Coordinates of N, CA and C in Angstrom, one line a residue:
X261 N 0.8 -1.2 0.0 CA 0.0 0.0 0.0 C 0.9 1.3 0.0
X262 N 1.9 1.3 0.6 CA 2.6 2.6 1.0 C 3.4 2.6 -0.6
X263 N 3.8 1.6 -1.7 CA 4.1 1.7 -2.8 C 3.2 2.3 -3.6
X264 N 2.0 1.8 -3.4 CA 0.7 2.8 -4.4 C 0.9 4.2 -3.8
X265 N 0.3 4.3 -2.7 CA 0.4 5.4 -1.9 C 1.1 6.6 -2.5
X266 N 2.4 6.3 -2.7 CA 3.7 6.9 -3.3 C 4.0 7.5 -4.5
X267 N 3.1 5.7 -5.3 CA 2.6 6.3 -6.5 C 1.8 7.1 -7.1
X268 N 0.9 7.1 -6.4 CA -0.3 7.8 -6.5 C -0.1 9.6 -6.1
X269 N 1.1 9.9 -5.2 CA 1.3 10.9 -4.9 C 2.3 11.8 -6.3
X270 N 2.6 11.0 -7.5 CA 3.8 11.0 -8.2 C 2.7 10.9 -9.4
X271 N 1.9 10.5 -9.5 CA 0.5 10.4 -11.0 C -0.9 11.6 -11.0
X272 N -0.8 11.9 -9.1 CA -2.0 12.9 -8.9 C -1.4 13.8 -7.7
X273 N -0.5 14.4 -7.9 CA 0.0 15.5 -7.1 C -1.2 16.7 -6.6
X274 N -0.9 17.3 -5.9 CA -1.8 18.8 -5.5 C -1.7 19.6 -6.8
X275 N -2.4 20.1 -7.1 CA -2.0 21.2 -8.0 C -1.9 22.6 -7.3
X276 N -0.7 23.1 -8.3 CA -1.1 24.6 -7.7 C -2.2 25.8 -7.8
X277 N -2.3 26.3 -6.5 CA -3.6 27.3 -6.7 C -3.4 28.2 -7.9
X278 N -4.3 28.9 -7.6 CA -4.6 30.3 -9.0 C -3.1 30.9 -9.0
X279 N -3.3 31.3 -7.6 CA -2.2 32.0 -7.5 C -0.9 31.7 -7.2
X280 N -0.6 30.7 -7.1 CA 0.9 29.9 -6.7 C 1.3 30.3 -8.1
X281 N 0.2 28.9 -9.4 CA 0.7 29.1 -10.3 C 1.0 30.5 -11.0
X282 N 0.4 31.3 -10.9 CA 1.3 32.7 -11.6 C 2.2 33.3 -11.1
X283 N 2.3 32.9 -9.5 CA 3.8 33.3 -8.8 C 5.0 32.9 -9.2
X284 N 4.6 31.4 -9.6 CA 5.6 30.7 -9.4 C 6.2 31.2 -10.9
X285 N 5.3 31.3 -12.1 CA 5.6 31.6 -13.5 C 7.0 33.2 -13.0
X286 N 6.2 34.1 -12.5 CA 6.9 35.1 -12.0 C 8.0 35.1 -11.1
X287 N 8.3 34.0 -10.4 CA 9.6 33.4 -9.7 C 10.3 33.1 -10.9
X288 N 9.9 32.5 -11.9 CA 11.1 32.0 -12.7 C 11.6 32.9 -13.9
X289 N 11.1 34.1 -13.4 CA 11.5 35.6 -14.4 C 10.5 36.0 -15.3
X290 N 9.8 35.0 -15.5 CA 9.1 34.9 -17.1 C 7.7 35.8 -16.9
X291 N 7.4 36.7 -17.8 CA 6.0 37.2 -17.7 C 4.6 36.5 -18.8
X292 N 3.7 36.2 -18.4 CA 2.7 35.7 -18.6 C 2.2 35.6 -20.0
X293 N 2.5 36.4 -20.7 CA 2.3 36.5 -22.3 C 3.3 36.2 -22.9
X294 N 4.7 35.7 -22.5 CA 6.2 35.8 -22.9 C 5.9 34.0 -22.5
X295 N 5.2 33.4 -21.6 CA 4.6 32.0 -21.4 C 4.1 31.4 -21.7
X296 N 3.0 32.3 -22.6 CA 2.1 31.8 -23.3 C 2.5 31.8 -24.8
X297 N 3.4 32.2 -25.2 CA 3.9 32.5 -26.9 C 5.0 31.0 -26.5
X298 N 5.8 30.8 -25.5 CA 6.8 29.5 -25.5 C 5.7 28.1 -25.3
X299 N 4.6 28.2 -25.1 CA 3.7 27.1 -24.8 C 3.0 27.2 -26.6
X300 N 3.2 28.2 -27.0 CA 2.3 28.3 -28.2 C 0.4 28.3 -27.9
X301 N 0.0 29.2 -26.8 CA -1.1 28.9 -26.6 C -1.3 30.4 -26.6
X302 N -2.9 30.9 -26.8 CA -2.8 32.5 -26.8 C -3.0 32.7 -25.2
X303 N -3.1 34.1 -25.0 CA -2.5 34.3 -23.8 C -3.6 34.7 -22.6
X304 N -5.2 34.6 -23.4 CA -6.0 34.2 -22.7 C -6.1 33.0 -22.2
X305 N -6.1 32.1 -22.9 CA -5.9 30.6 -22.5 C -5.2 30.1 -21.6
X306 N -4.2 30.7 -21.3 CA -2.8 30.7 -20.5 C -3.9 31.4 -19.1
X307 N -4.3 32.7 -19.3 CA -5.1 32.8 -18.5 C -6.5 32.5 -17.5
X308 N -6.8 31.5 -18.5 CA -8.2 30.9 -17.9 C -7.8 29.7 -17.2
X309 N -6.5 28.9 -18.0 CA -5.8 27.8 -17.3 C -5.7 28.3 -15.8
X310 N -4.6 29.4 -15.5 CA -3.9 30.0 -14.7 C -5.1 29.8 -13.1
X311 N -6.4 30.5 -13.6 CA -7.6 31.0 -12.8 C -8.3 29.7 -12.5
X312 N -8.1 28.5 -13.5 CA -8.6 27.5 -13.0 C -8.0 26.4 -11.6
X313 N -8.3 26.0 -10.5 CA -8.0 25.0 -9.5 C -8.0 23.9 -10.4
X314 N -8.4 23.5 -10.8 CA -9.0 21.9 -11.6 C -8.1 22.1 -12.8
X315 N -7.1 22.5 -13.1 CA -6.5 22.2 -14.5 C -6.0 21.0 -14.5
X316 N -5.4 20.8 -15.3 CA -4.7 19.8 -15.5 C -3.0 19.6 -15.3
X317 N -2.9 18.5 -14.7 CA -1.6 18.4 -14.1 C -0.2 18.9 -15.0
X318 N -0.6 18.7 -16.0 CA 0.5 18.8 -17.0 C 1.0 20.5 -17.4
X319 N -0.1 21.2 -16.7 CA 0.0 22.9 -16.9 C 0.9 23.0 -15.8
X320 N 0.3 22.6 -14.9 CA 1.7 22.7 -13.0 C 3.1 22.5 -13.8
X321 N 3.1 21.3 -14.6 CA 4.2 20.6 -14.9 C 5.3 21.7 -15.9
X322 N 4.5 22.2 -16.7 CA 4.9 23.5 -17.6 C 5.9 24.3 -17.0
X323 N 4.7 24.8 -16.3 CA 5.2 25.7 -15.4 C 6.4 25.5 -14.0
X324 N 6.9 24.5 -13.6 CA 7.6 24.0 -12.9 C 8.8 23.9 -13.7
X325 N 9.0 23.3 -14.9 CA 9.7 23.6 -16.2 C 10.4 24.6 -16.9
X326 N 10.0 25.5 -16.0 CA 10.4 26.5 -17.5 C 11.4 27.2 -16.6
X327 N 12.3 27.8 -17.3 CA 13.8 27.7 -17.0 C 13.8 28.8 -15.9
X328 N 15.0 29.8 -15.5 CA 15.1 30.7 -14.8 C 15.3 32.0 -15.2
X329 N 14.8 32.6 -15.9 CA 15.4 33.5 -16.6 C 16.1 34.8 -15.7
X330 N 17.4 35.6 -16.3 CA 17.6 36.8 -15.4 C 17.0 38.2 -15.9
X331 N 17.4 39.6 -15.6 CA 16.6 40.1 -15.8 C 17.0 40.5 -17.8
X332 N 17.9 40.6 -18.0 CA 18.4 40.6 -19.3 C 17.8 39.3 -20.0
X333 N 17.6 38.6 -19.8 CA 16.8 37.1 -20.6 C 15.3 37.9 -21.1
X334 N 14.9 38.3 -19.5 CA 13.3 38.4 -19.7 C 13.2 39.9 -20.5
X335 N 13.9 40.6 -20.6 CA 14.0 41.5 -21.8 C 13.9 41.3 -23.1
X336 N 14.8 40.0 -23.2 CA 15.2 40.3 -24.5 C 13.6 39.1 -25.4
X337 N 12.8 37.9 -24.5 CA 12.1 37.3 -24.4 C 10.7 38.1 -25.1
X338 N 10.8 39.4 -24.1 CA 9.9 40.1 -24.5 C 9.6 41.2 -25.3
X339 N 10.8 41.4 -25.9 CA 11.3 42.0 -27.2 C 10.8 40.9 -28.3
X340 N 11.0 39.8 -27.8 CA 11.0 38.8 -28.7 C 9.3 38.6 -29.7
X341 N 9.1 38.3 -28.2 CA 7.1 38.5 -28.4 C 6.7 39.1 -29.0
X342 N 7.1 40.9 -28.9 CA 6.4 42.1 -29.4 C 6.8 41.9 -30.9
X343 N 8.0 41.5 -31.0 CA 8.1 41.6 -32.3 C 7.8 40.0 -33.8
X344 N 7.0 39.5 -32.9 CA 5.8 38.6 -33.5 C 4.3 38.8 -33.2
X345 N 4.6 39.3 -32.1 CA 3.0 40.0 -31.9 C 2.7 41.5 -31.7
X346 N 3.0 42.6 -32.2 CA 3.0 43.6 -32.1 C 1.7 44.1 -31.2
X347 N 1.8 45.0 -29.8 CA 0.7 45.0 -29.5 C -0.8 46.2 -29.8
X348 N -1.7 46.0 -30.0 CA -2.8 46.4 -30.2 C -3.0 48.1 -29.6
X349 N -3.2 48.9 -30.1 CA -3.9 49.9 -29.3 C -5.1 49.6 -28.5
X350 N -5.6 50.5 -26.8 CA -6.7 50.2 -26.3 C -7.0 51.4 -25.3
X351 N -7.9 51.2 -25.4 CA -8.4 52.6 -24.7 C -7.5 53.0 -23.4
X352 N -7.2 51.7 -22.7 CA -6.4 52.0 -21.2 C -5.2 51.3 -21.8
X353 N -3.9 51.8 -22.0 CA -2.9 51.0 -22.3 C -1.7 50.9 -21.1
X354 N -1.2 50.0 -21.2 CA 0.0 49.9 -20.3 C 1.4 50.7 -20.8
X355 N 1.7 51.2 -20.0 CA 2.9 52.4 -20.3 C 4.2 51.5 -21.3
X356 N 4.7 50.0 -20.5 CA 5.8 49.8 -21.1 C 5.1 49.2 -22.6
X357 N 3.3 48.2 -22.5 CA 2.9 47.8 -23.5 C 3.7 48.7 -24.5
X358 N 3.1 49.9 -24.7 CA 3.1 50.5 -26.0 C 4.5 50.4 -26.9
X359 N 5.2 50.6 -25.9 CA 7.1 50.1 -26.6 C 6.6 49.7 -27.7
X360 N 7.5 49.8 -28.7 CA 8.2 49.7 -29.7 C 8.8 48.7 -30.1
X361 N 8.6 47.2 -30.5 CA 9.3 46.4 -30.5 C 11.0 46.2 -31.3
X362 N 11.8 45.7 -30.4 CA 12.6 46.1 -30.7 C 13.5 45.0 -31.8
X363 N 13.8 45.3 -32.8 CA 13.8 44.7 -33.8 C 15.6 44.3 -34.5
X364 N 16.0 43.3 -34.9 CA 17.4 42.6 -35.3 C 17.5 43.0 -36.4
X365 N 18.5 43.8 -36.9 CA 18.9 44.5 -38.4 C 19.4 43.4 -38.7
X366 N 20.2 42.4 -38.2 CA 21.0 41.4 -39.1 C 19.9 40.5 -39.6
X367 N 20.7 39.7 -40.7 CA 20.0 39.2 -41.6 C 19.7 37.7 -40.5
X368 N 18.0 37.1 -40.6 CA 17.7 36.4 -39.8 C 16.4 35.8 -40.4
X369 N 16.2 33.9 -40.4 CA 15.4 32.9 -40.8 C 13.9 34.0 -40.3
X370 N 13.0 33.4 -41.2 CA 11.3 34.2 -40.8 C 10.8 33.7 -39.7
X371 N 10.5 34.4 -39.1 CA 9.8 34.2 -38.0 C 8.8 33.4 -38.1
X372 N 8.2 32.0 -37.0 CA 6.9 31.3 -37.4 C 5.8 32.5 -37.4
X373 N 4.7 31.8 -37.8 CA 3.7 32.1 -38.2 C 3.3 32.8 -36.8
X374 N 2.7 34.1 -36.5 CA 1.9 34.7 -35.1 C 1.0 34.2 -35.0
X375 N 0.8 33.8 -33.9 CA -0.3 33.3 -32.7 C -2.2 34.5 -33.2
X376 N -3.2 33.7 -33.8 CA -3.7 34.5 -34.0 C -4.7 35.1 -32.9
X377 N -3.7 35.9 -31.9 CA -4.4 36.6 -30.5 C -5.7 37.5 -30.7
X378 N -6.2 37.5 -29.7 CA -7.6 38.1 -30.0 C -7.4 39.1 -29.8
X379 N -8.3 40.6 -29.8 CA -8.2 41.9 -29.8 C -8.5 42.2 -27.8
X380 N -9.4 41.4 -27.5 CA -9.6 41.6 -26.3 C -8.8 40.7 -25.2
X381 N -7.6 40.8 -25.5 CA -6.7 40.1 -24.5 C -6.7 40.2 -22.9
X382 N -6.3 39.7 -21.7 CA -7.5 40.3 -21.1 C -6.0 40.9 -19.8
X383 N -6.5 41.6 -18.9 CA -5.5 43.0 -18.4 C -4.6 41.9 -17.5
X384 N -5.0 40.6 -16.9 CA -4.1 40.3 -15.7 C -2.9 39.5 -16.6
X385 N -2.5 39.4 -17.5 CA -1.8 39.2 -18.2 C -0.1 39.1 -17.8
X386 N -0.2 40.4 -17.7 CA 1.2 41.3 -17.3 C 2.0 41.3 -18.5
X387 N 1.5 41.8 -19.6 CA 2.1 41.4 -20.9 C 2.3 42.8 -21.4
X388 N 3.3 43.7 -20.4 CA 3.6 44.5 -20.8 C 5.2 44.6 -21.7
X389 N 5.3 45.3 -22.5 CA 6.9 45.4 -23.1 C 8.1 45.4 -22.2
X390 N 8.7 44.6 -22.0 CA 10.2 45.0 -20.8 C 11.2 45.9 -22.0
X391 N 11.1 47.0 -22.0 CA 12.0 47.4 -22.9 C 13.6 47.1 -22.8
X392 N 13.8 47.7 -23.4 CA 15.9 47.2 -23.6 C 16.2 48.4 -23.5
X393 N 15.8 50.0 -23.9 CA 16.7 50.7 -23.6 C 15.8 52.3 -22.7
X394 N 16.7 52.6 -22.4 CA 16.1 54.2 -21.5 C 15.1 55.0 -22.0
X395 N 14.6 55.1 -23.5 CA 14.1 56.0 -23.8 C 12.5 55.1 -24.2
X396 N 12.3 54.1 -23.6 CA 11.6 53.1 -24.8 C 9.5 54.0 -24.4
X397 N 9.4 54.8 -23.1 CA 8.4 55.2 -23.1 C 8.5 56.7 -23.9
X398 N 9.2 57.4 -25.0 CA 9.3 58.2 -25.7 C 8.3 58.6 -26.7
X399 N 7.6 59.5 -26.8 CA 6.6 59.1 -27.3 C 5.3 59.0 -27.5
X400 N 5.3 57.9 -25.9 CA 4.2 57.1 -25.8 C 3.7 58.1 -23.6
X401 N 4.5 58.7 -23.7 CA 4.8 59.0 -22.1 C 6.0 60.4 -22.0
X402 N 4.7 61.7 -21.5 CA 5.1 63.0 -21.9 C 4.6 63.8 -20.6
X403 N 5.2 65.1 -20.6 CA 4.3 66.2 -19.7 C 3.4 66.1 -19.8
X404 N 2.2 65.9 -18.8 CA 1.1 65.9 -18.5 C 0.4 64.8 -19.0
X405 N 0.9 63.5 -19.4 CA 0.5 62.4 -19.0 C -0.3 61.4 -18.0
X406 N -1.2 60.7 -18.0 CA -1.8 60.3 -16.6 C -1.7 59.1 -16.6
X407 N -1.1 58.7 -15.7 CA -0.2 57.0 -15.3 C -1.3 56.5 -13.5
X408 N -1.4 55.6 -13.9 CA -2.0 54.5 -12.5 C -1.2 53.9 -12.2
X409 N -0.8 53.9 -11.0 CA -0.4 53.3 -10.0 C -1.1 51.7 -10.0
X410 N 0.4 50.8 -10.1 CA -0.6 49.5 -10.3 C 0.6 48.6 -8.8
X411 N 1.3 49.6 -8.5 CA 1.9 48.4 -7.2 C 2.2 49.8 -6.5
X412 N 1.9 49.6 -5.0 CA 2.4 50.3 -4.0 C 3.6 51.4 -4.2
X413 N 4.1 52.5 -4.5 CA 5.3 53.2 -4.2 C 5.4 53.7 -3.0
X414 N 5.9 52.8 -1.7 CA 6.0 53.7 -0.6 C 4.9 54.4 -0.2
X415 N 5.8 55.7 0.7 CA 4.5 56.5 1.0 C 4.1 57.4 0.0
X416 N 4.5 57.3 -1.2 CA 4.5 58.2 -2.5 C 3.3 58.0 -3.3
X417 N 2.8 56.9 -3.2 CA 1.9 56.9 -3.5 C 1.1 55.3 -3.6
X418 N -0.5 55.5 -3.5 CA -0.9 54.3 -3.4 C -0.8 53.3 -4.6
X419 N -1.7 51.9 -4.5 CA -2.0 51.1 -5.9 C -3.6 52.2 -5.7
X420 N -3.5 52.1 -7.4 CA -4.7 52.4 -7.7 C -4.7 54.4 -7.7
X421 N -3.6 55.1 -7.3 CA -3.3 56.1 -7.3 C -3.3 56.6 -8.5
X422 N -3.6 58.3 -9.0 CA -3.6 58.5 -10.6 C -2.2 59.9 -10.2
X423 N -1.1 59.9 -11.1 CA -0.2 60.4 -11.6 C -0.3 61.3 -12.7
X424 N 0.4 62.8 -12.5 CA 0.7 63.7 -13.5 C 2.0 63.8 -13.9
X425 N 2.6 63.2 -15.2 CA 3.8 63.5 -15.6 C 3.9 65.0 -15.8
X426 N 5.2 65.8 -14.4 CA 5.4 67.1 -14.6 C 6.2 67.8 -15.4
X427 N 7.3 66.7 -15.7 CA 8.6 67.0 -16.0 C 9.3 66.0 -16.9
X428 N 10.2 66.0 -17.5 CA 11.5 65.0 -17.4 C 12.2 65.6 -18.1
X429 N 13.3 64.5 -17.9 CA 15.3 64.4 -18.0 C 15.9 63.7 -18.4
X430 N 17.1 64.0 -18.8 CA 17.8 63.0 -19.5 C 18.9 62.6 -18.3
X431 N 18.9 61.1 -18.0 CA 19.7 61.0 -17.2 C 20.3 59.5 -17.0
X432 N 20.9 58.7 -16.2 CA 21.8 57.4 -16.8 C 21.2 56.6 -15.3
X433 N 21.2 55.6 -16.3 CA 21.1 54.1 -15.1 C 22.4 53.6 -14.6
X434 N 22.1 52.1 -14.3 CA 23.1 51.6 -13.2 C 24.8 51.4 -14.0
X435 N 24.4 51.3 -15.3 CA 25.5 51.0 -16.4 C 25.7 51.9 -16.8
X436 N 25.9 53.6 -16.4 CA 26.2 54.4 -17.3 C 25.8 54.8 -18.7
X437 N 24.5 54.5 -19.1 CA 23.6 54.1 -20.3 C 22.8 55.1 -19.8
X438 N 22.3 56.3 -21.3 CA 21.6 57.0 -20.8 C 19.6 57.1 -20.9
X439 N 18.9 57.5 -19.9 CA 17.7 57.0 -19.9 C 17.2 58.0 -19.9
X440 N 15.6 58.3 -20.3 CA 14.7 59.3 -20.1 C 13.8 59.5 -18.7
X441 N 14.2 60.2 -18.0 CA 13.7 59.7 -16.3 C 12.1 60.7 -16.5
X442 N 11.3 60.6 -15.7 CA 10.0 61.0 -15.6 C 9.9 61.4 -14.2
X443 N 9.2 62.8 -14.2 CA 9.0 63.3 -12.6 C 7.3 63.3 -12.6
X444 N 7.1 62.8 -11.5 CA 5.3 62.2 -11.1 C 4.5 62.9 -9.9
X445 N 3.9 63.9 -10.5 CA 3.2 64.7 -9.2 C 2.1 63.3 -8.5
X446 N 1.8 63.3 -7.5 CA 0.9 62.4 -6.7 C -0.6 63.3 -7.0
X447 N -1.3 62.5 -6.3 CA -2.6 63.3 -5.8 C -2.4 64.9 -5.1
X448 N -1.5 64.2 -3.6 CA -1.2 64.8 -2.5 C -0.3 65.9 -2.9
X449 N 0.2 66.4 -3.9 CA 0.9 67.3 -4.7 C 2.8 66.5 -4.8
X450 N 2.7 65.6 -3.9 CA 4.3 65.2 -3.5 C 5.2 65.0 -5.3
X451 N 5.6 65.2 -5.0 CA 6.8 64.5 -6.4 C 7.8 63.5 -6.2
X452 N 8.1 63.1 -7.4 CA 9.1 61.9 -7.0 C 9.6 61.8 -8.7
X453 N 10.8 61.3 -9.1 CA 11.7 61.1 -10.2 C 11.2 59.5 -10.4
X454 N 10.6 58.7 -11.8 CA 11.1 57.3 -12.2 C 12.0 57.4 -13.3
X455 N 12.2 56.4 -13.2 CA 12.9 55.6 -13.9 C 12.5 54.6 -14.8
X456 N 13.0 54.2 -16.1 CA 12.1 53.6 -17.0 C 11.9 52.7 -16.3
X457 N 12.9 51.7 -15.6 CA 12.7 50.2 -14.9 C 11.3 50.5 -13.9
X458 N 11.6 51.8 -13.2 CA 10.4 51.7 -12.2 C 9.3 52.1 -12.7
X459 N 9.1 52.4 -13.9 CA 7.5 52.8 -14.5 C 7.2 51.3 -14.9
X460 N 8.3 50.5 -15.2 CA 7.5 49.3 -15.9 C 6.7 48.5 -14.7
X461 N 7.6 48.8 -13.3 CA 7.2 48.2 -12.1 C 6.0 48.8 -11.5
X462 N 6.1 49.7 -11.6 CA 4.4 50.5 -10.7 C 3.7 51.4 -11.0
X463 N 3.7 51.5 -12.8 CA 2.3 52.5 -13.2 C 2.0 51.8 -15.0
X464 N 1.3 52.2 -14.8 CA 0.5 52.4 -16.5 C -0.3 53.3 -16.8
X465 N -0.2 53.7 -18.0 CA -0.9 55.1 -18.5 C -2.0 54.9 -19.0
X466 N -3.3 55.6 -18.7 CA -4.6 55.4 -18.9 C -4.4 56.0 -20.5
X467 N -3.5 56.6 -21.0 CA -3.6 56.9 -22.7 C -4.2 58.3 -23.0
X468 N -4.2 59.3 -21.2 CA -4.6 60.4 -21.5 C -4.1 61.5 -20.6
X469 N -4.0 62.9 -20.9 CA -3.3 63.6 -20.5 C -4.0 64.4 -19.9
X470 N -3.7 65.3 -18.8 CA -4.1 66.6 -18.2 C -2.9 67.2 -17.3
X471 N -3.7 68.7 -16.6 CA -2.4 69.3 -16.6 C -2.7 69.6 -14.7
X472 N -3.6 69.3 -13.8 CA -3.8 69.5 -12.8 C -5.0 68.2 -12.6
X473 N -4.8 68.2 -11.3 CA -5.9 67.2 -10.4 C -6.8 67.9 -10.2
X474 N -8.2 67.1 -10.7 CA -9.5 67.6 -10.6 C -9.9 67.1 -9.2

């Protein structure tokens, strides 16, 4: 019995919750649309899997799989994406989404065929562009801009907070590489300087602009 037992623990494991499984996807660097293009599945699918308790064991198994990427991997991964799936315009867009995918001058085999994704892809995705270089919200993210707060900033501001781009600058990251930094009035009038890395981490731009808080 303790041999079935054993077995049985090795043929019908726990699956992971809702949420394990998208942590765990996120533990291993990879973001959710960049998982769903290496599975070859569109990226609602990937989604409805994800939300499901009852999937099937072999999705855990995927996902337990899939390698570790560092933070330069999951860049270039998602460069990769964008430039087989270019992403859609939408009324509420994600600040890094809109990037520009970034594309190989050298001479290179055709790309397979694109995943034919639906128009209404759906937000918990996290299938925004990880750009590759400093300027990649240029553009697309300007003076008087309005960006949502989608993770905590300290006491600078909440989730779910709305931002006024006041300012910006031209200024350099951790490699000496130069970036387009962005200064963010709060609600509360406070300001604060990002940085491309930290806009991809805790805002998105609703796709519209004003010039004071109503």
């Amino acid at each position: 019995m303790d041999q079935v037992a054993n077995g049985l623990a090795l043929l019908r494991p726990p699956r992971l919750s809702p949420s394990e499984f998208k942590a765990l996807i996120r533990q291993r660097g990879w973001r959710m649309a960049d998982a769903a293009v290496r599975w070859n599945v569109r990226p609602e699918t990937l989604s409805r899997v994800a939300a499901d308790p009852a999937r099937e064991t072999r999705w855990d198994d995927l996902v337990r799989a899939l390698p570790q990427l560092t933070r330069r991997e999951r860049a270039a991964a998602t460069a990769a994406r964008l430039a087989l799936h270019p992403p859609r315009p939408r009324t509420c867009v994600g600040v890094a989404e809109a990037a520009s995918p970034v594309m190989n001058s050298s001479p290179a085999a055709s790309p397979p065929t694109p995943l034919p994704w639906a128009d209404d892809e759906e937000e918990d995705l996290d299938d925004s562009a990880y750009g590759t270089n400093g300027f990649r919200y240029r553009g697309y993210v300007g003076v008087r801009s309005e960006l949502i707060v989608v993770r905590e900033i300290g006491s600078f501001a909440s989730e779910g907070a709305v931002l006024v781009v006041s300012d910006t600058r031209l200024g350099v990251n951790a490699h000496a590489e130069p970036q387009e930094e962005y200064c963010c009035e709060s609600p509360s009038g406070l300001l604060q300087w990002l940085t491309p890395d930290e806009m991809d981490e805790w805002v998105v731009s609703t796709g519209k602009t004003r010039s004071t808080f109503g």
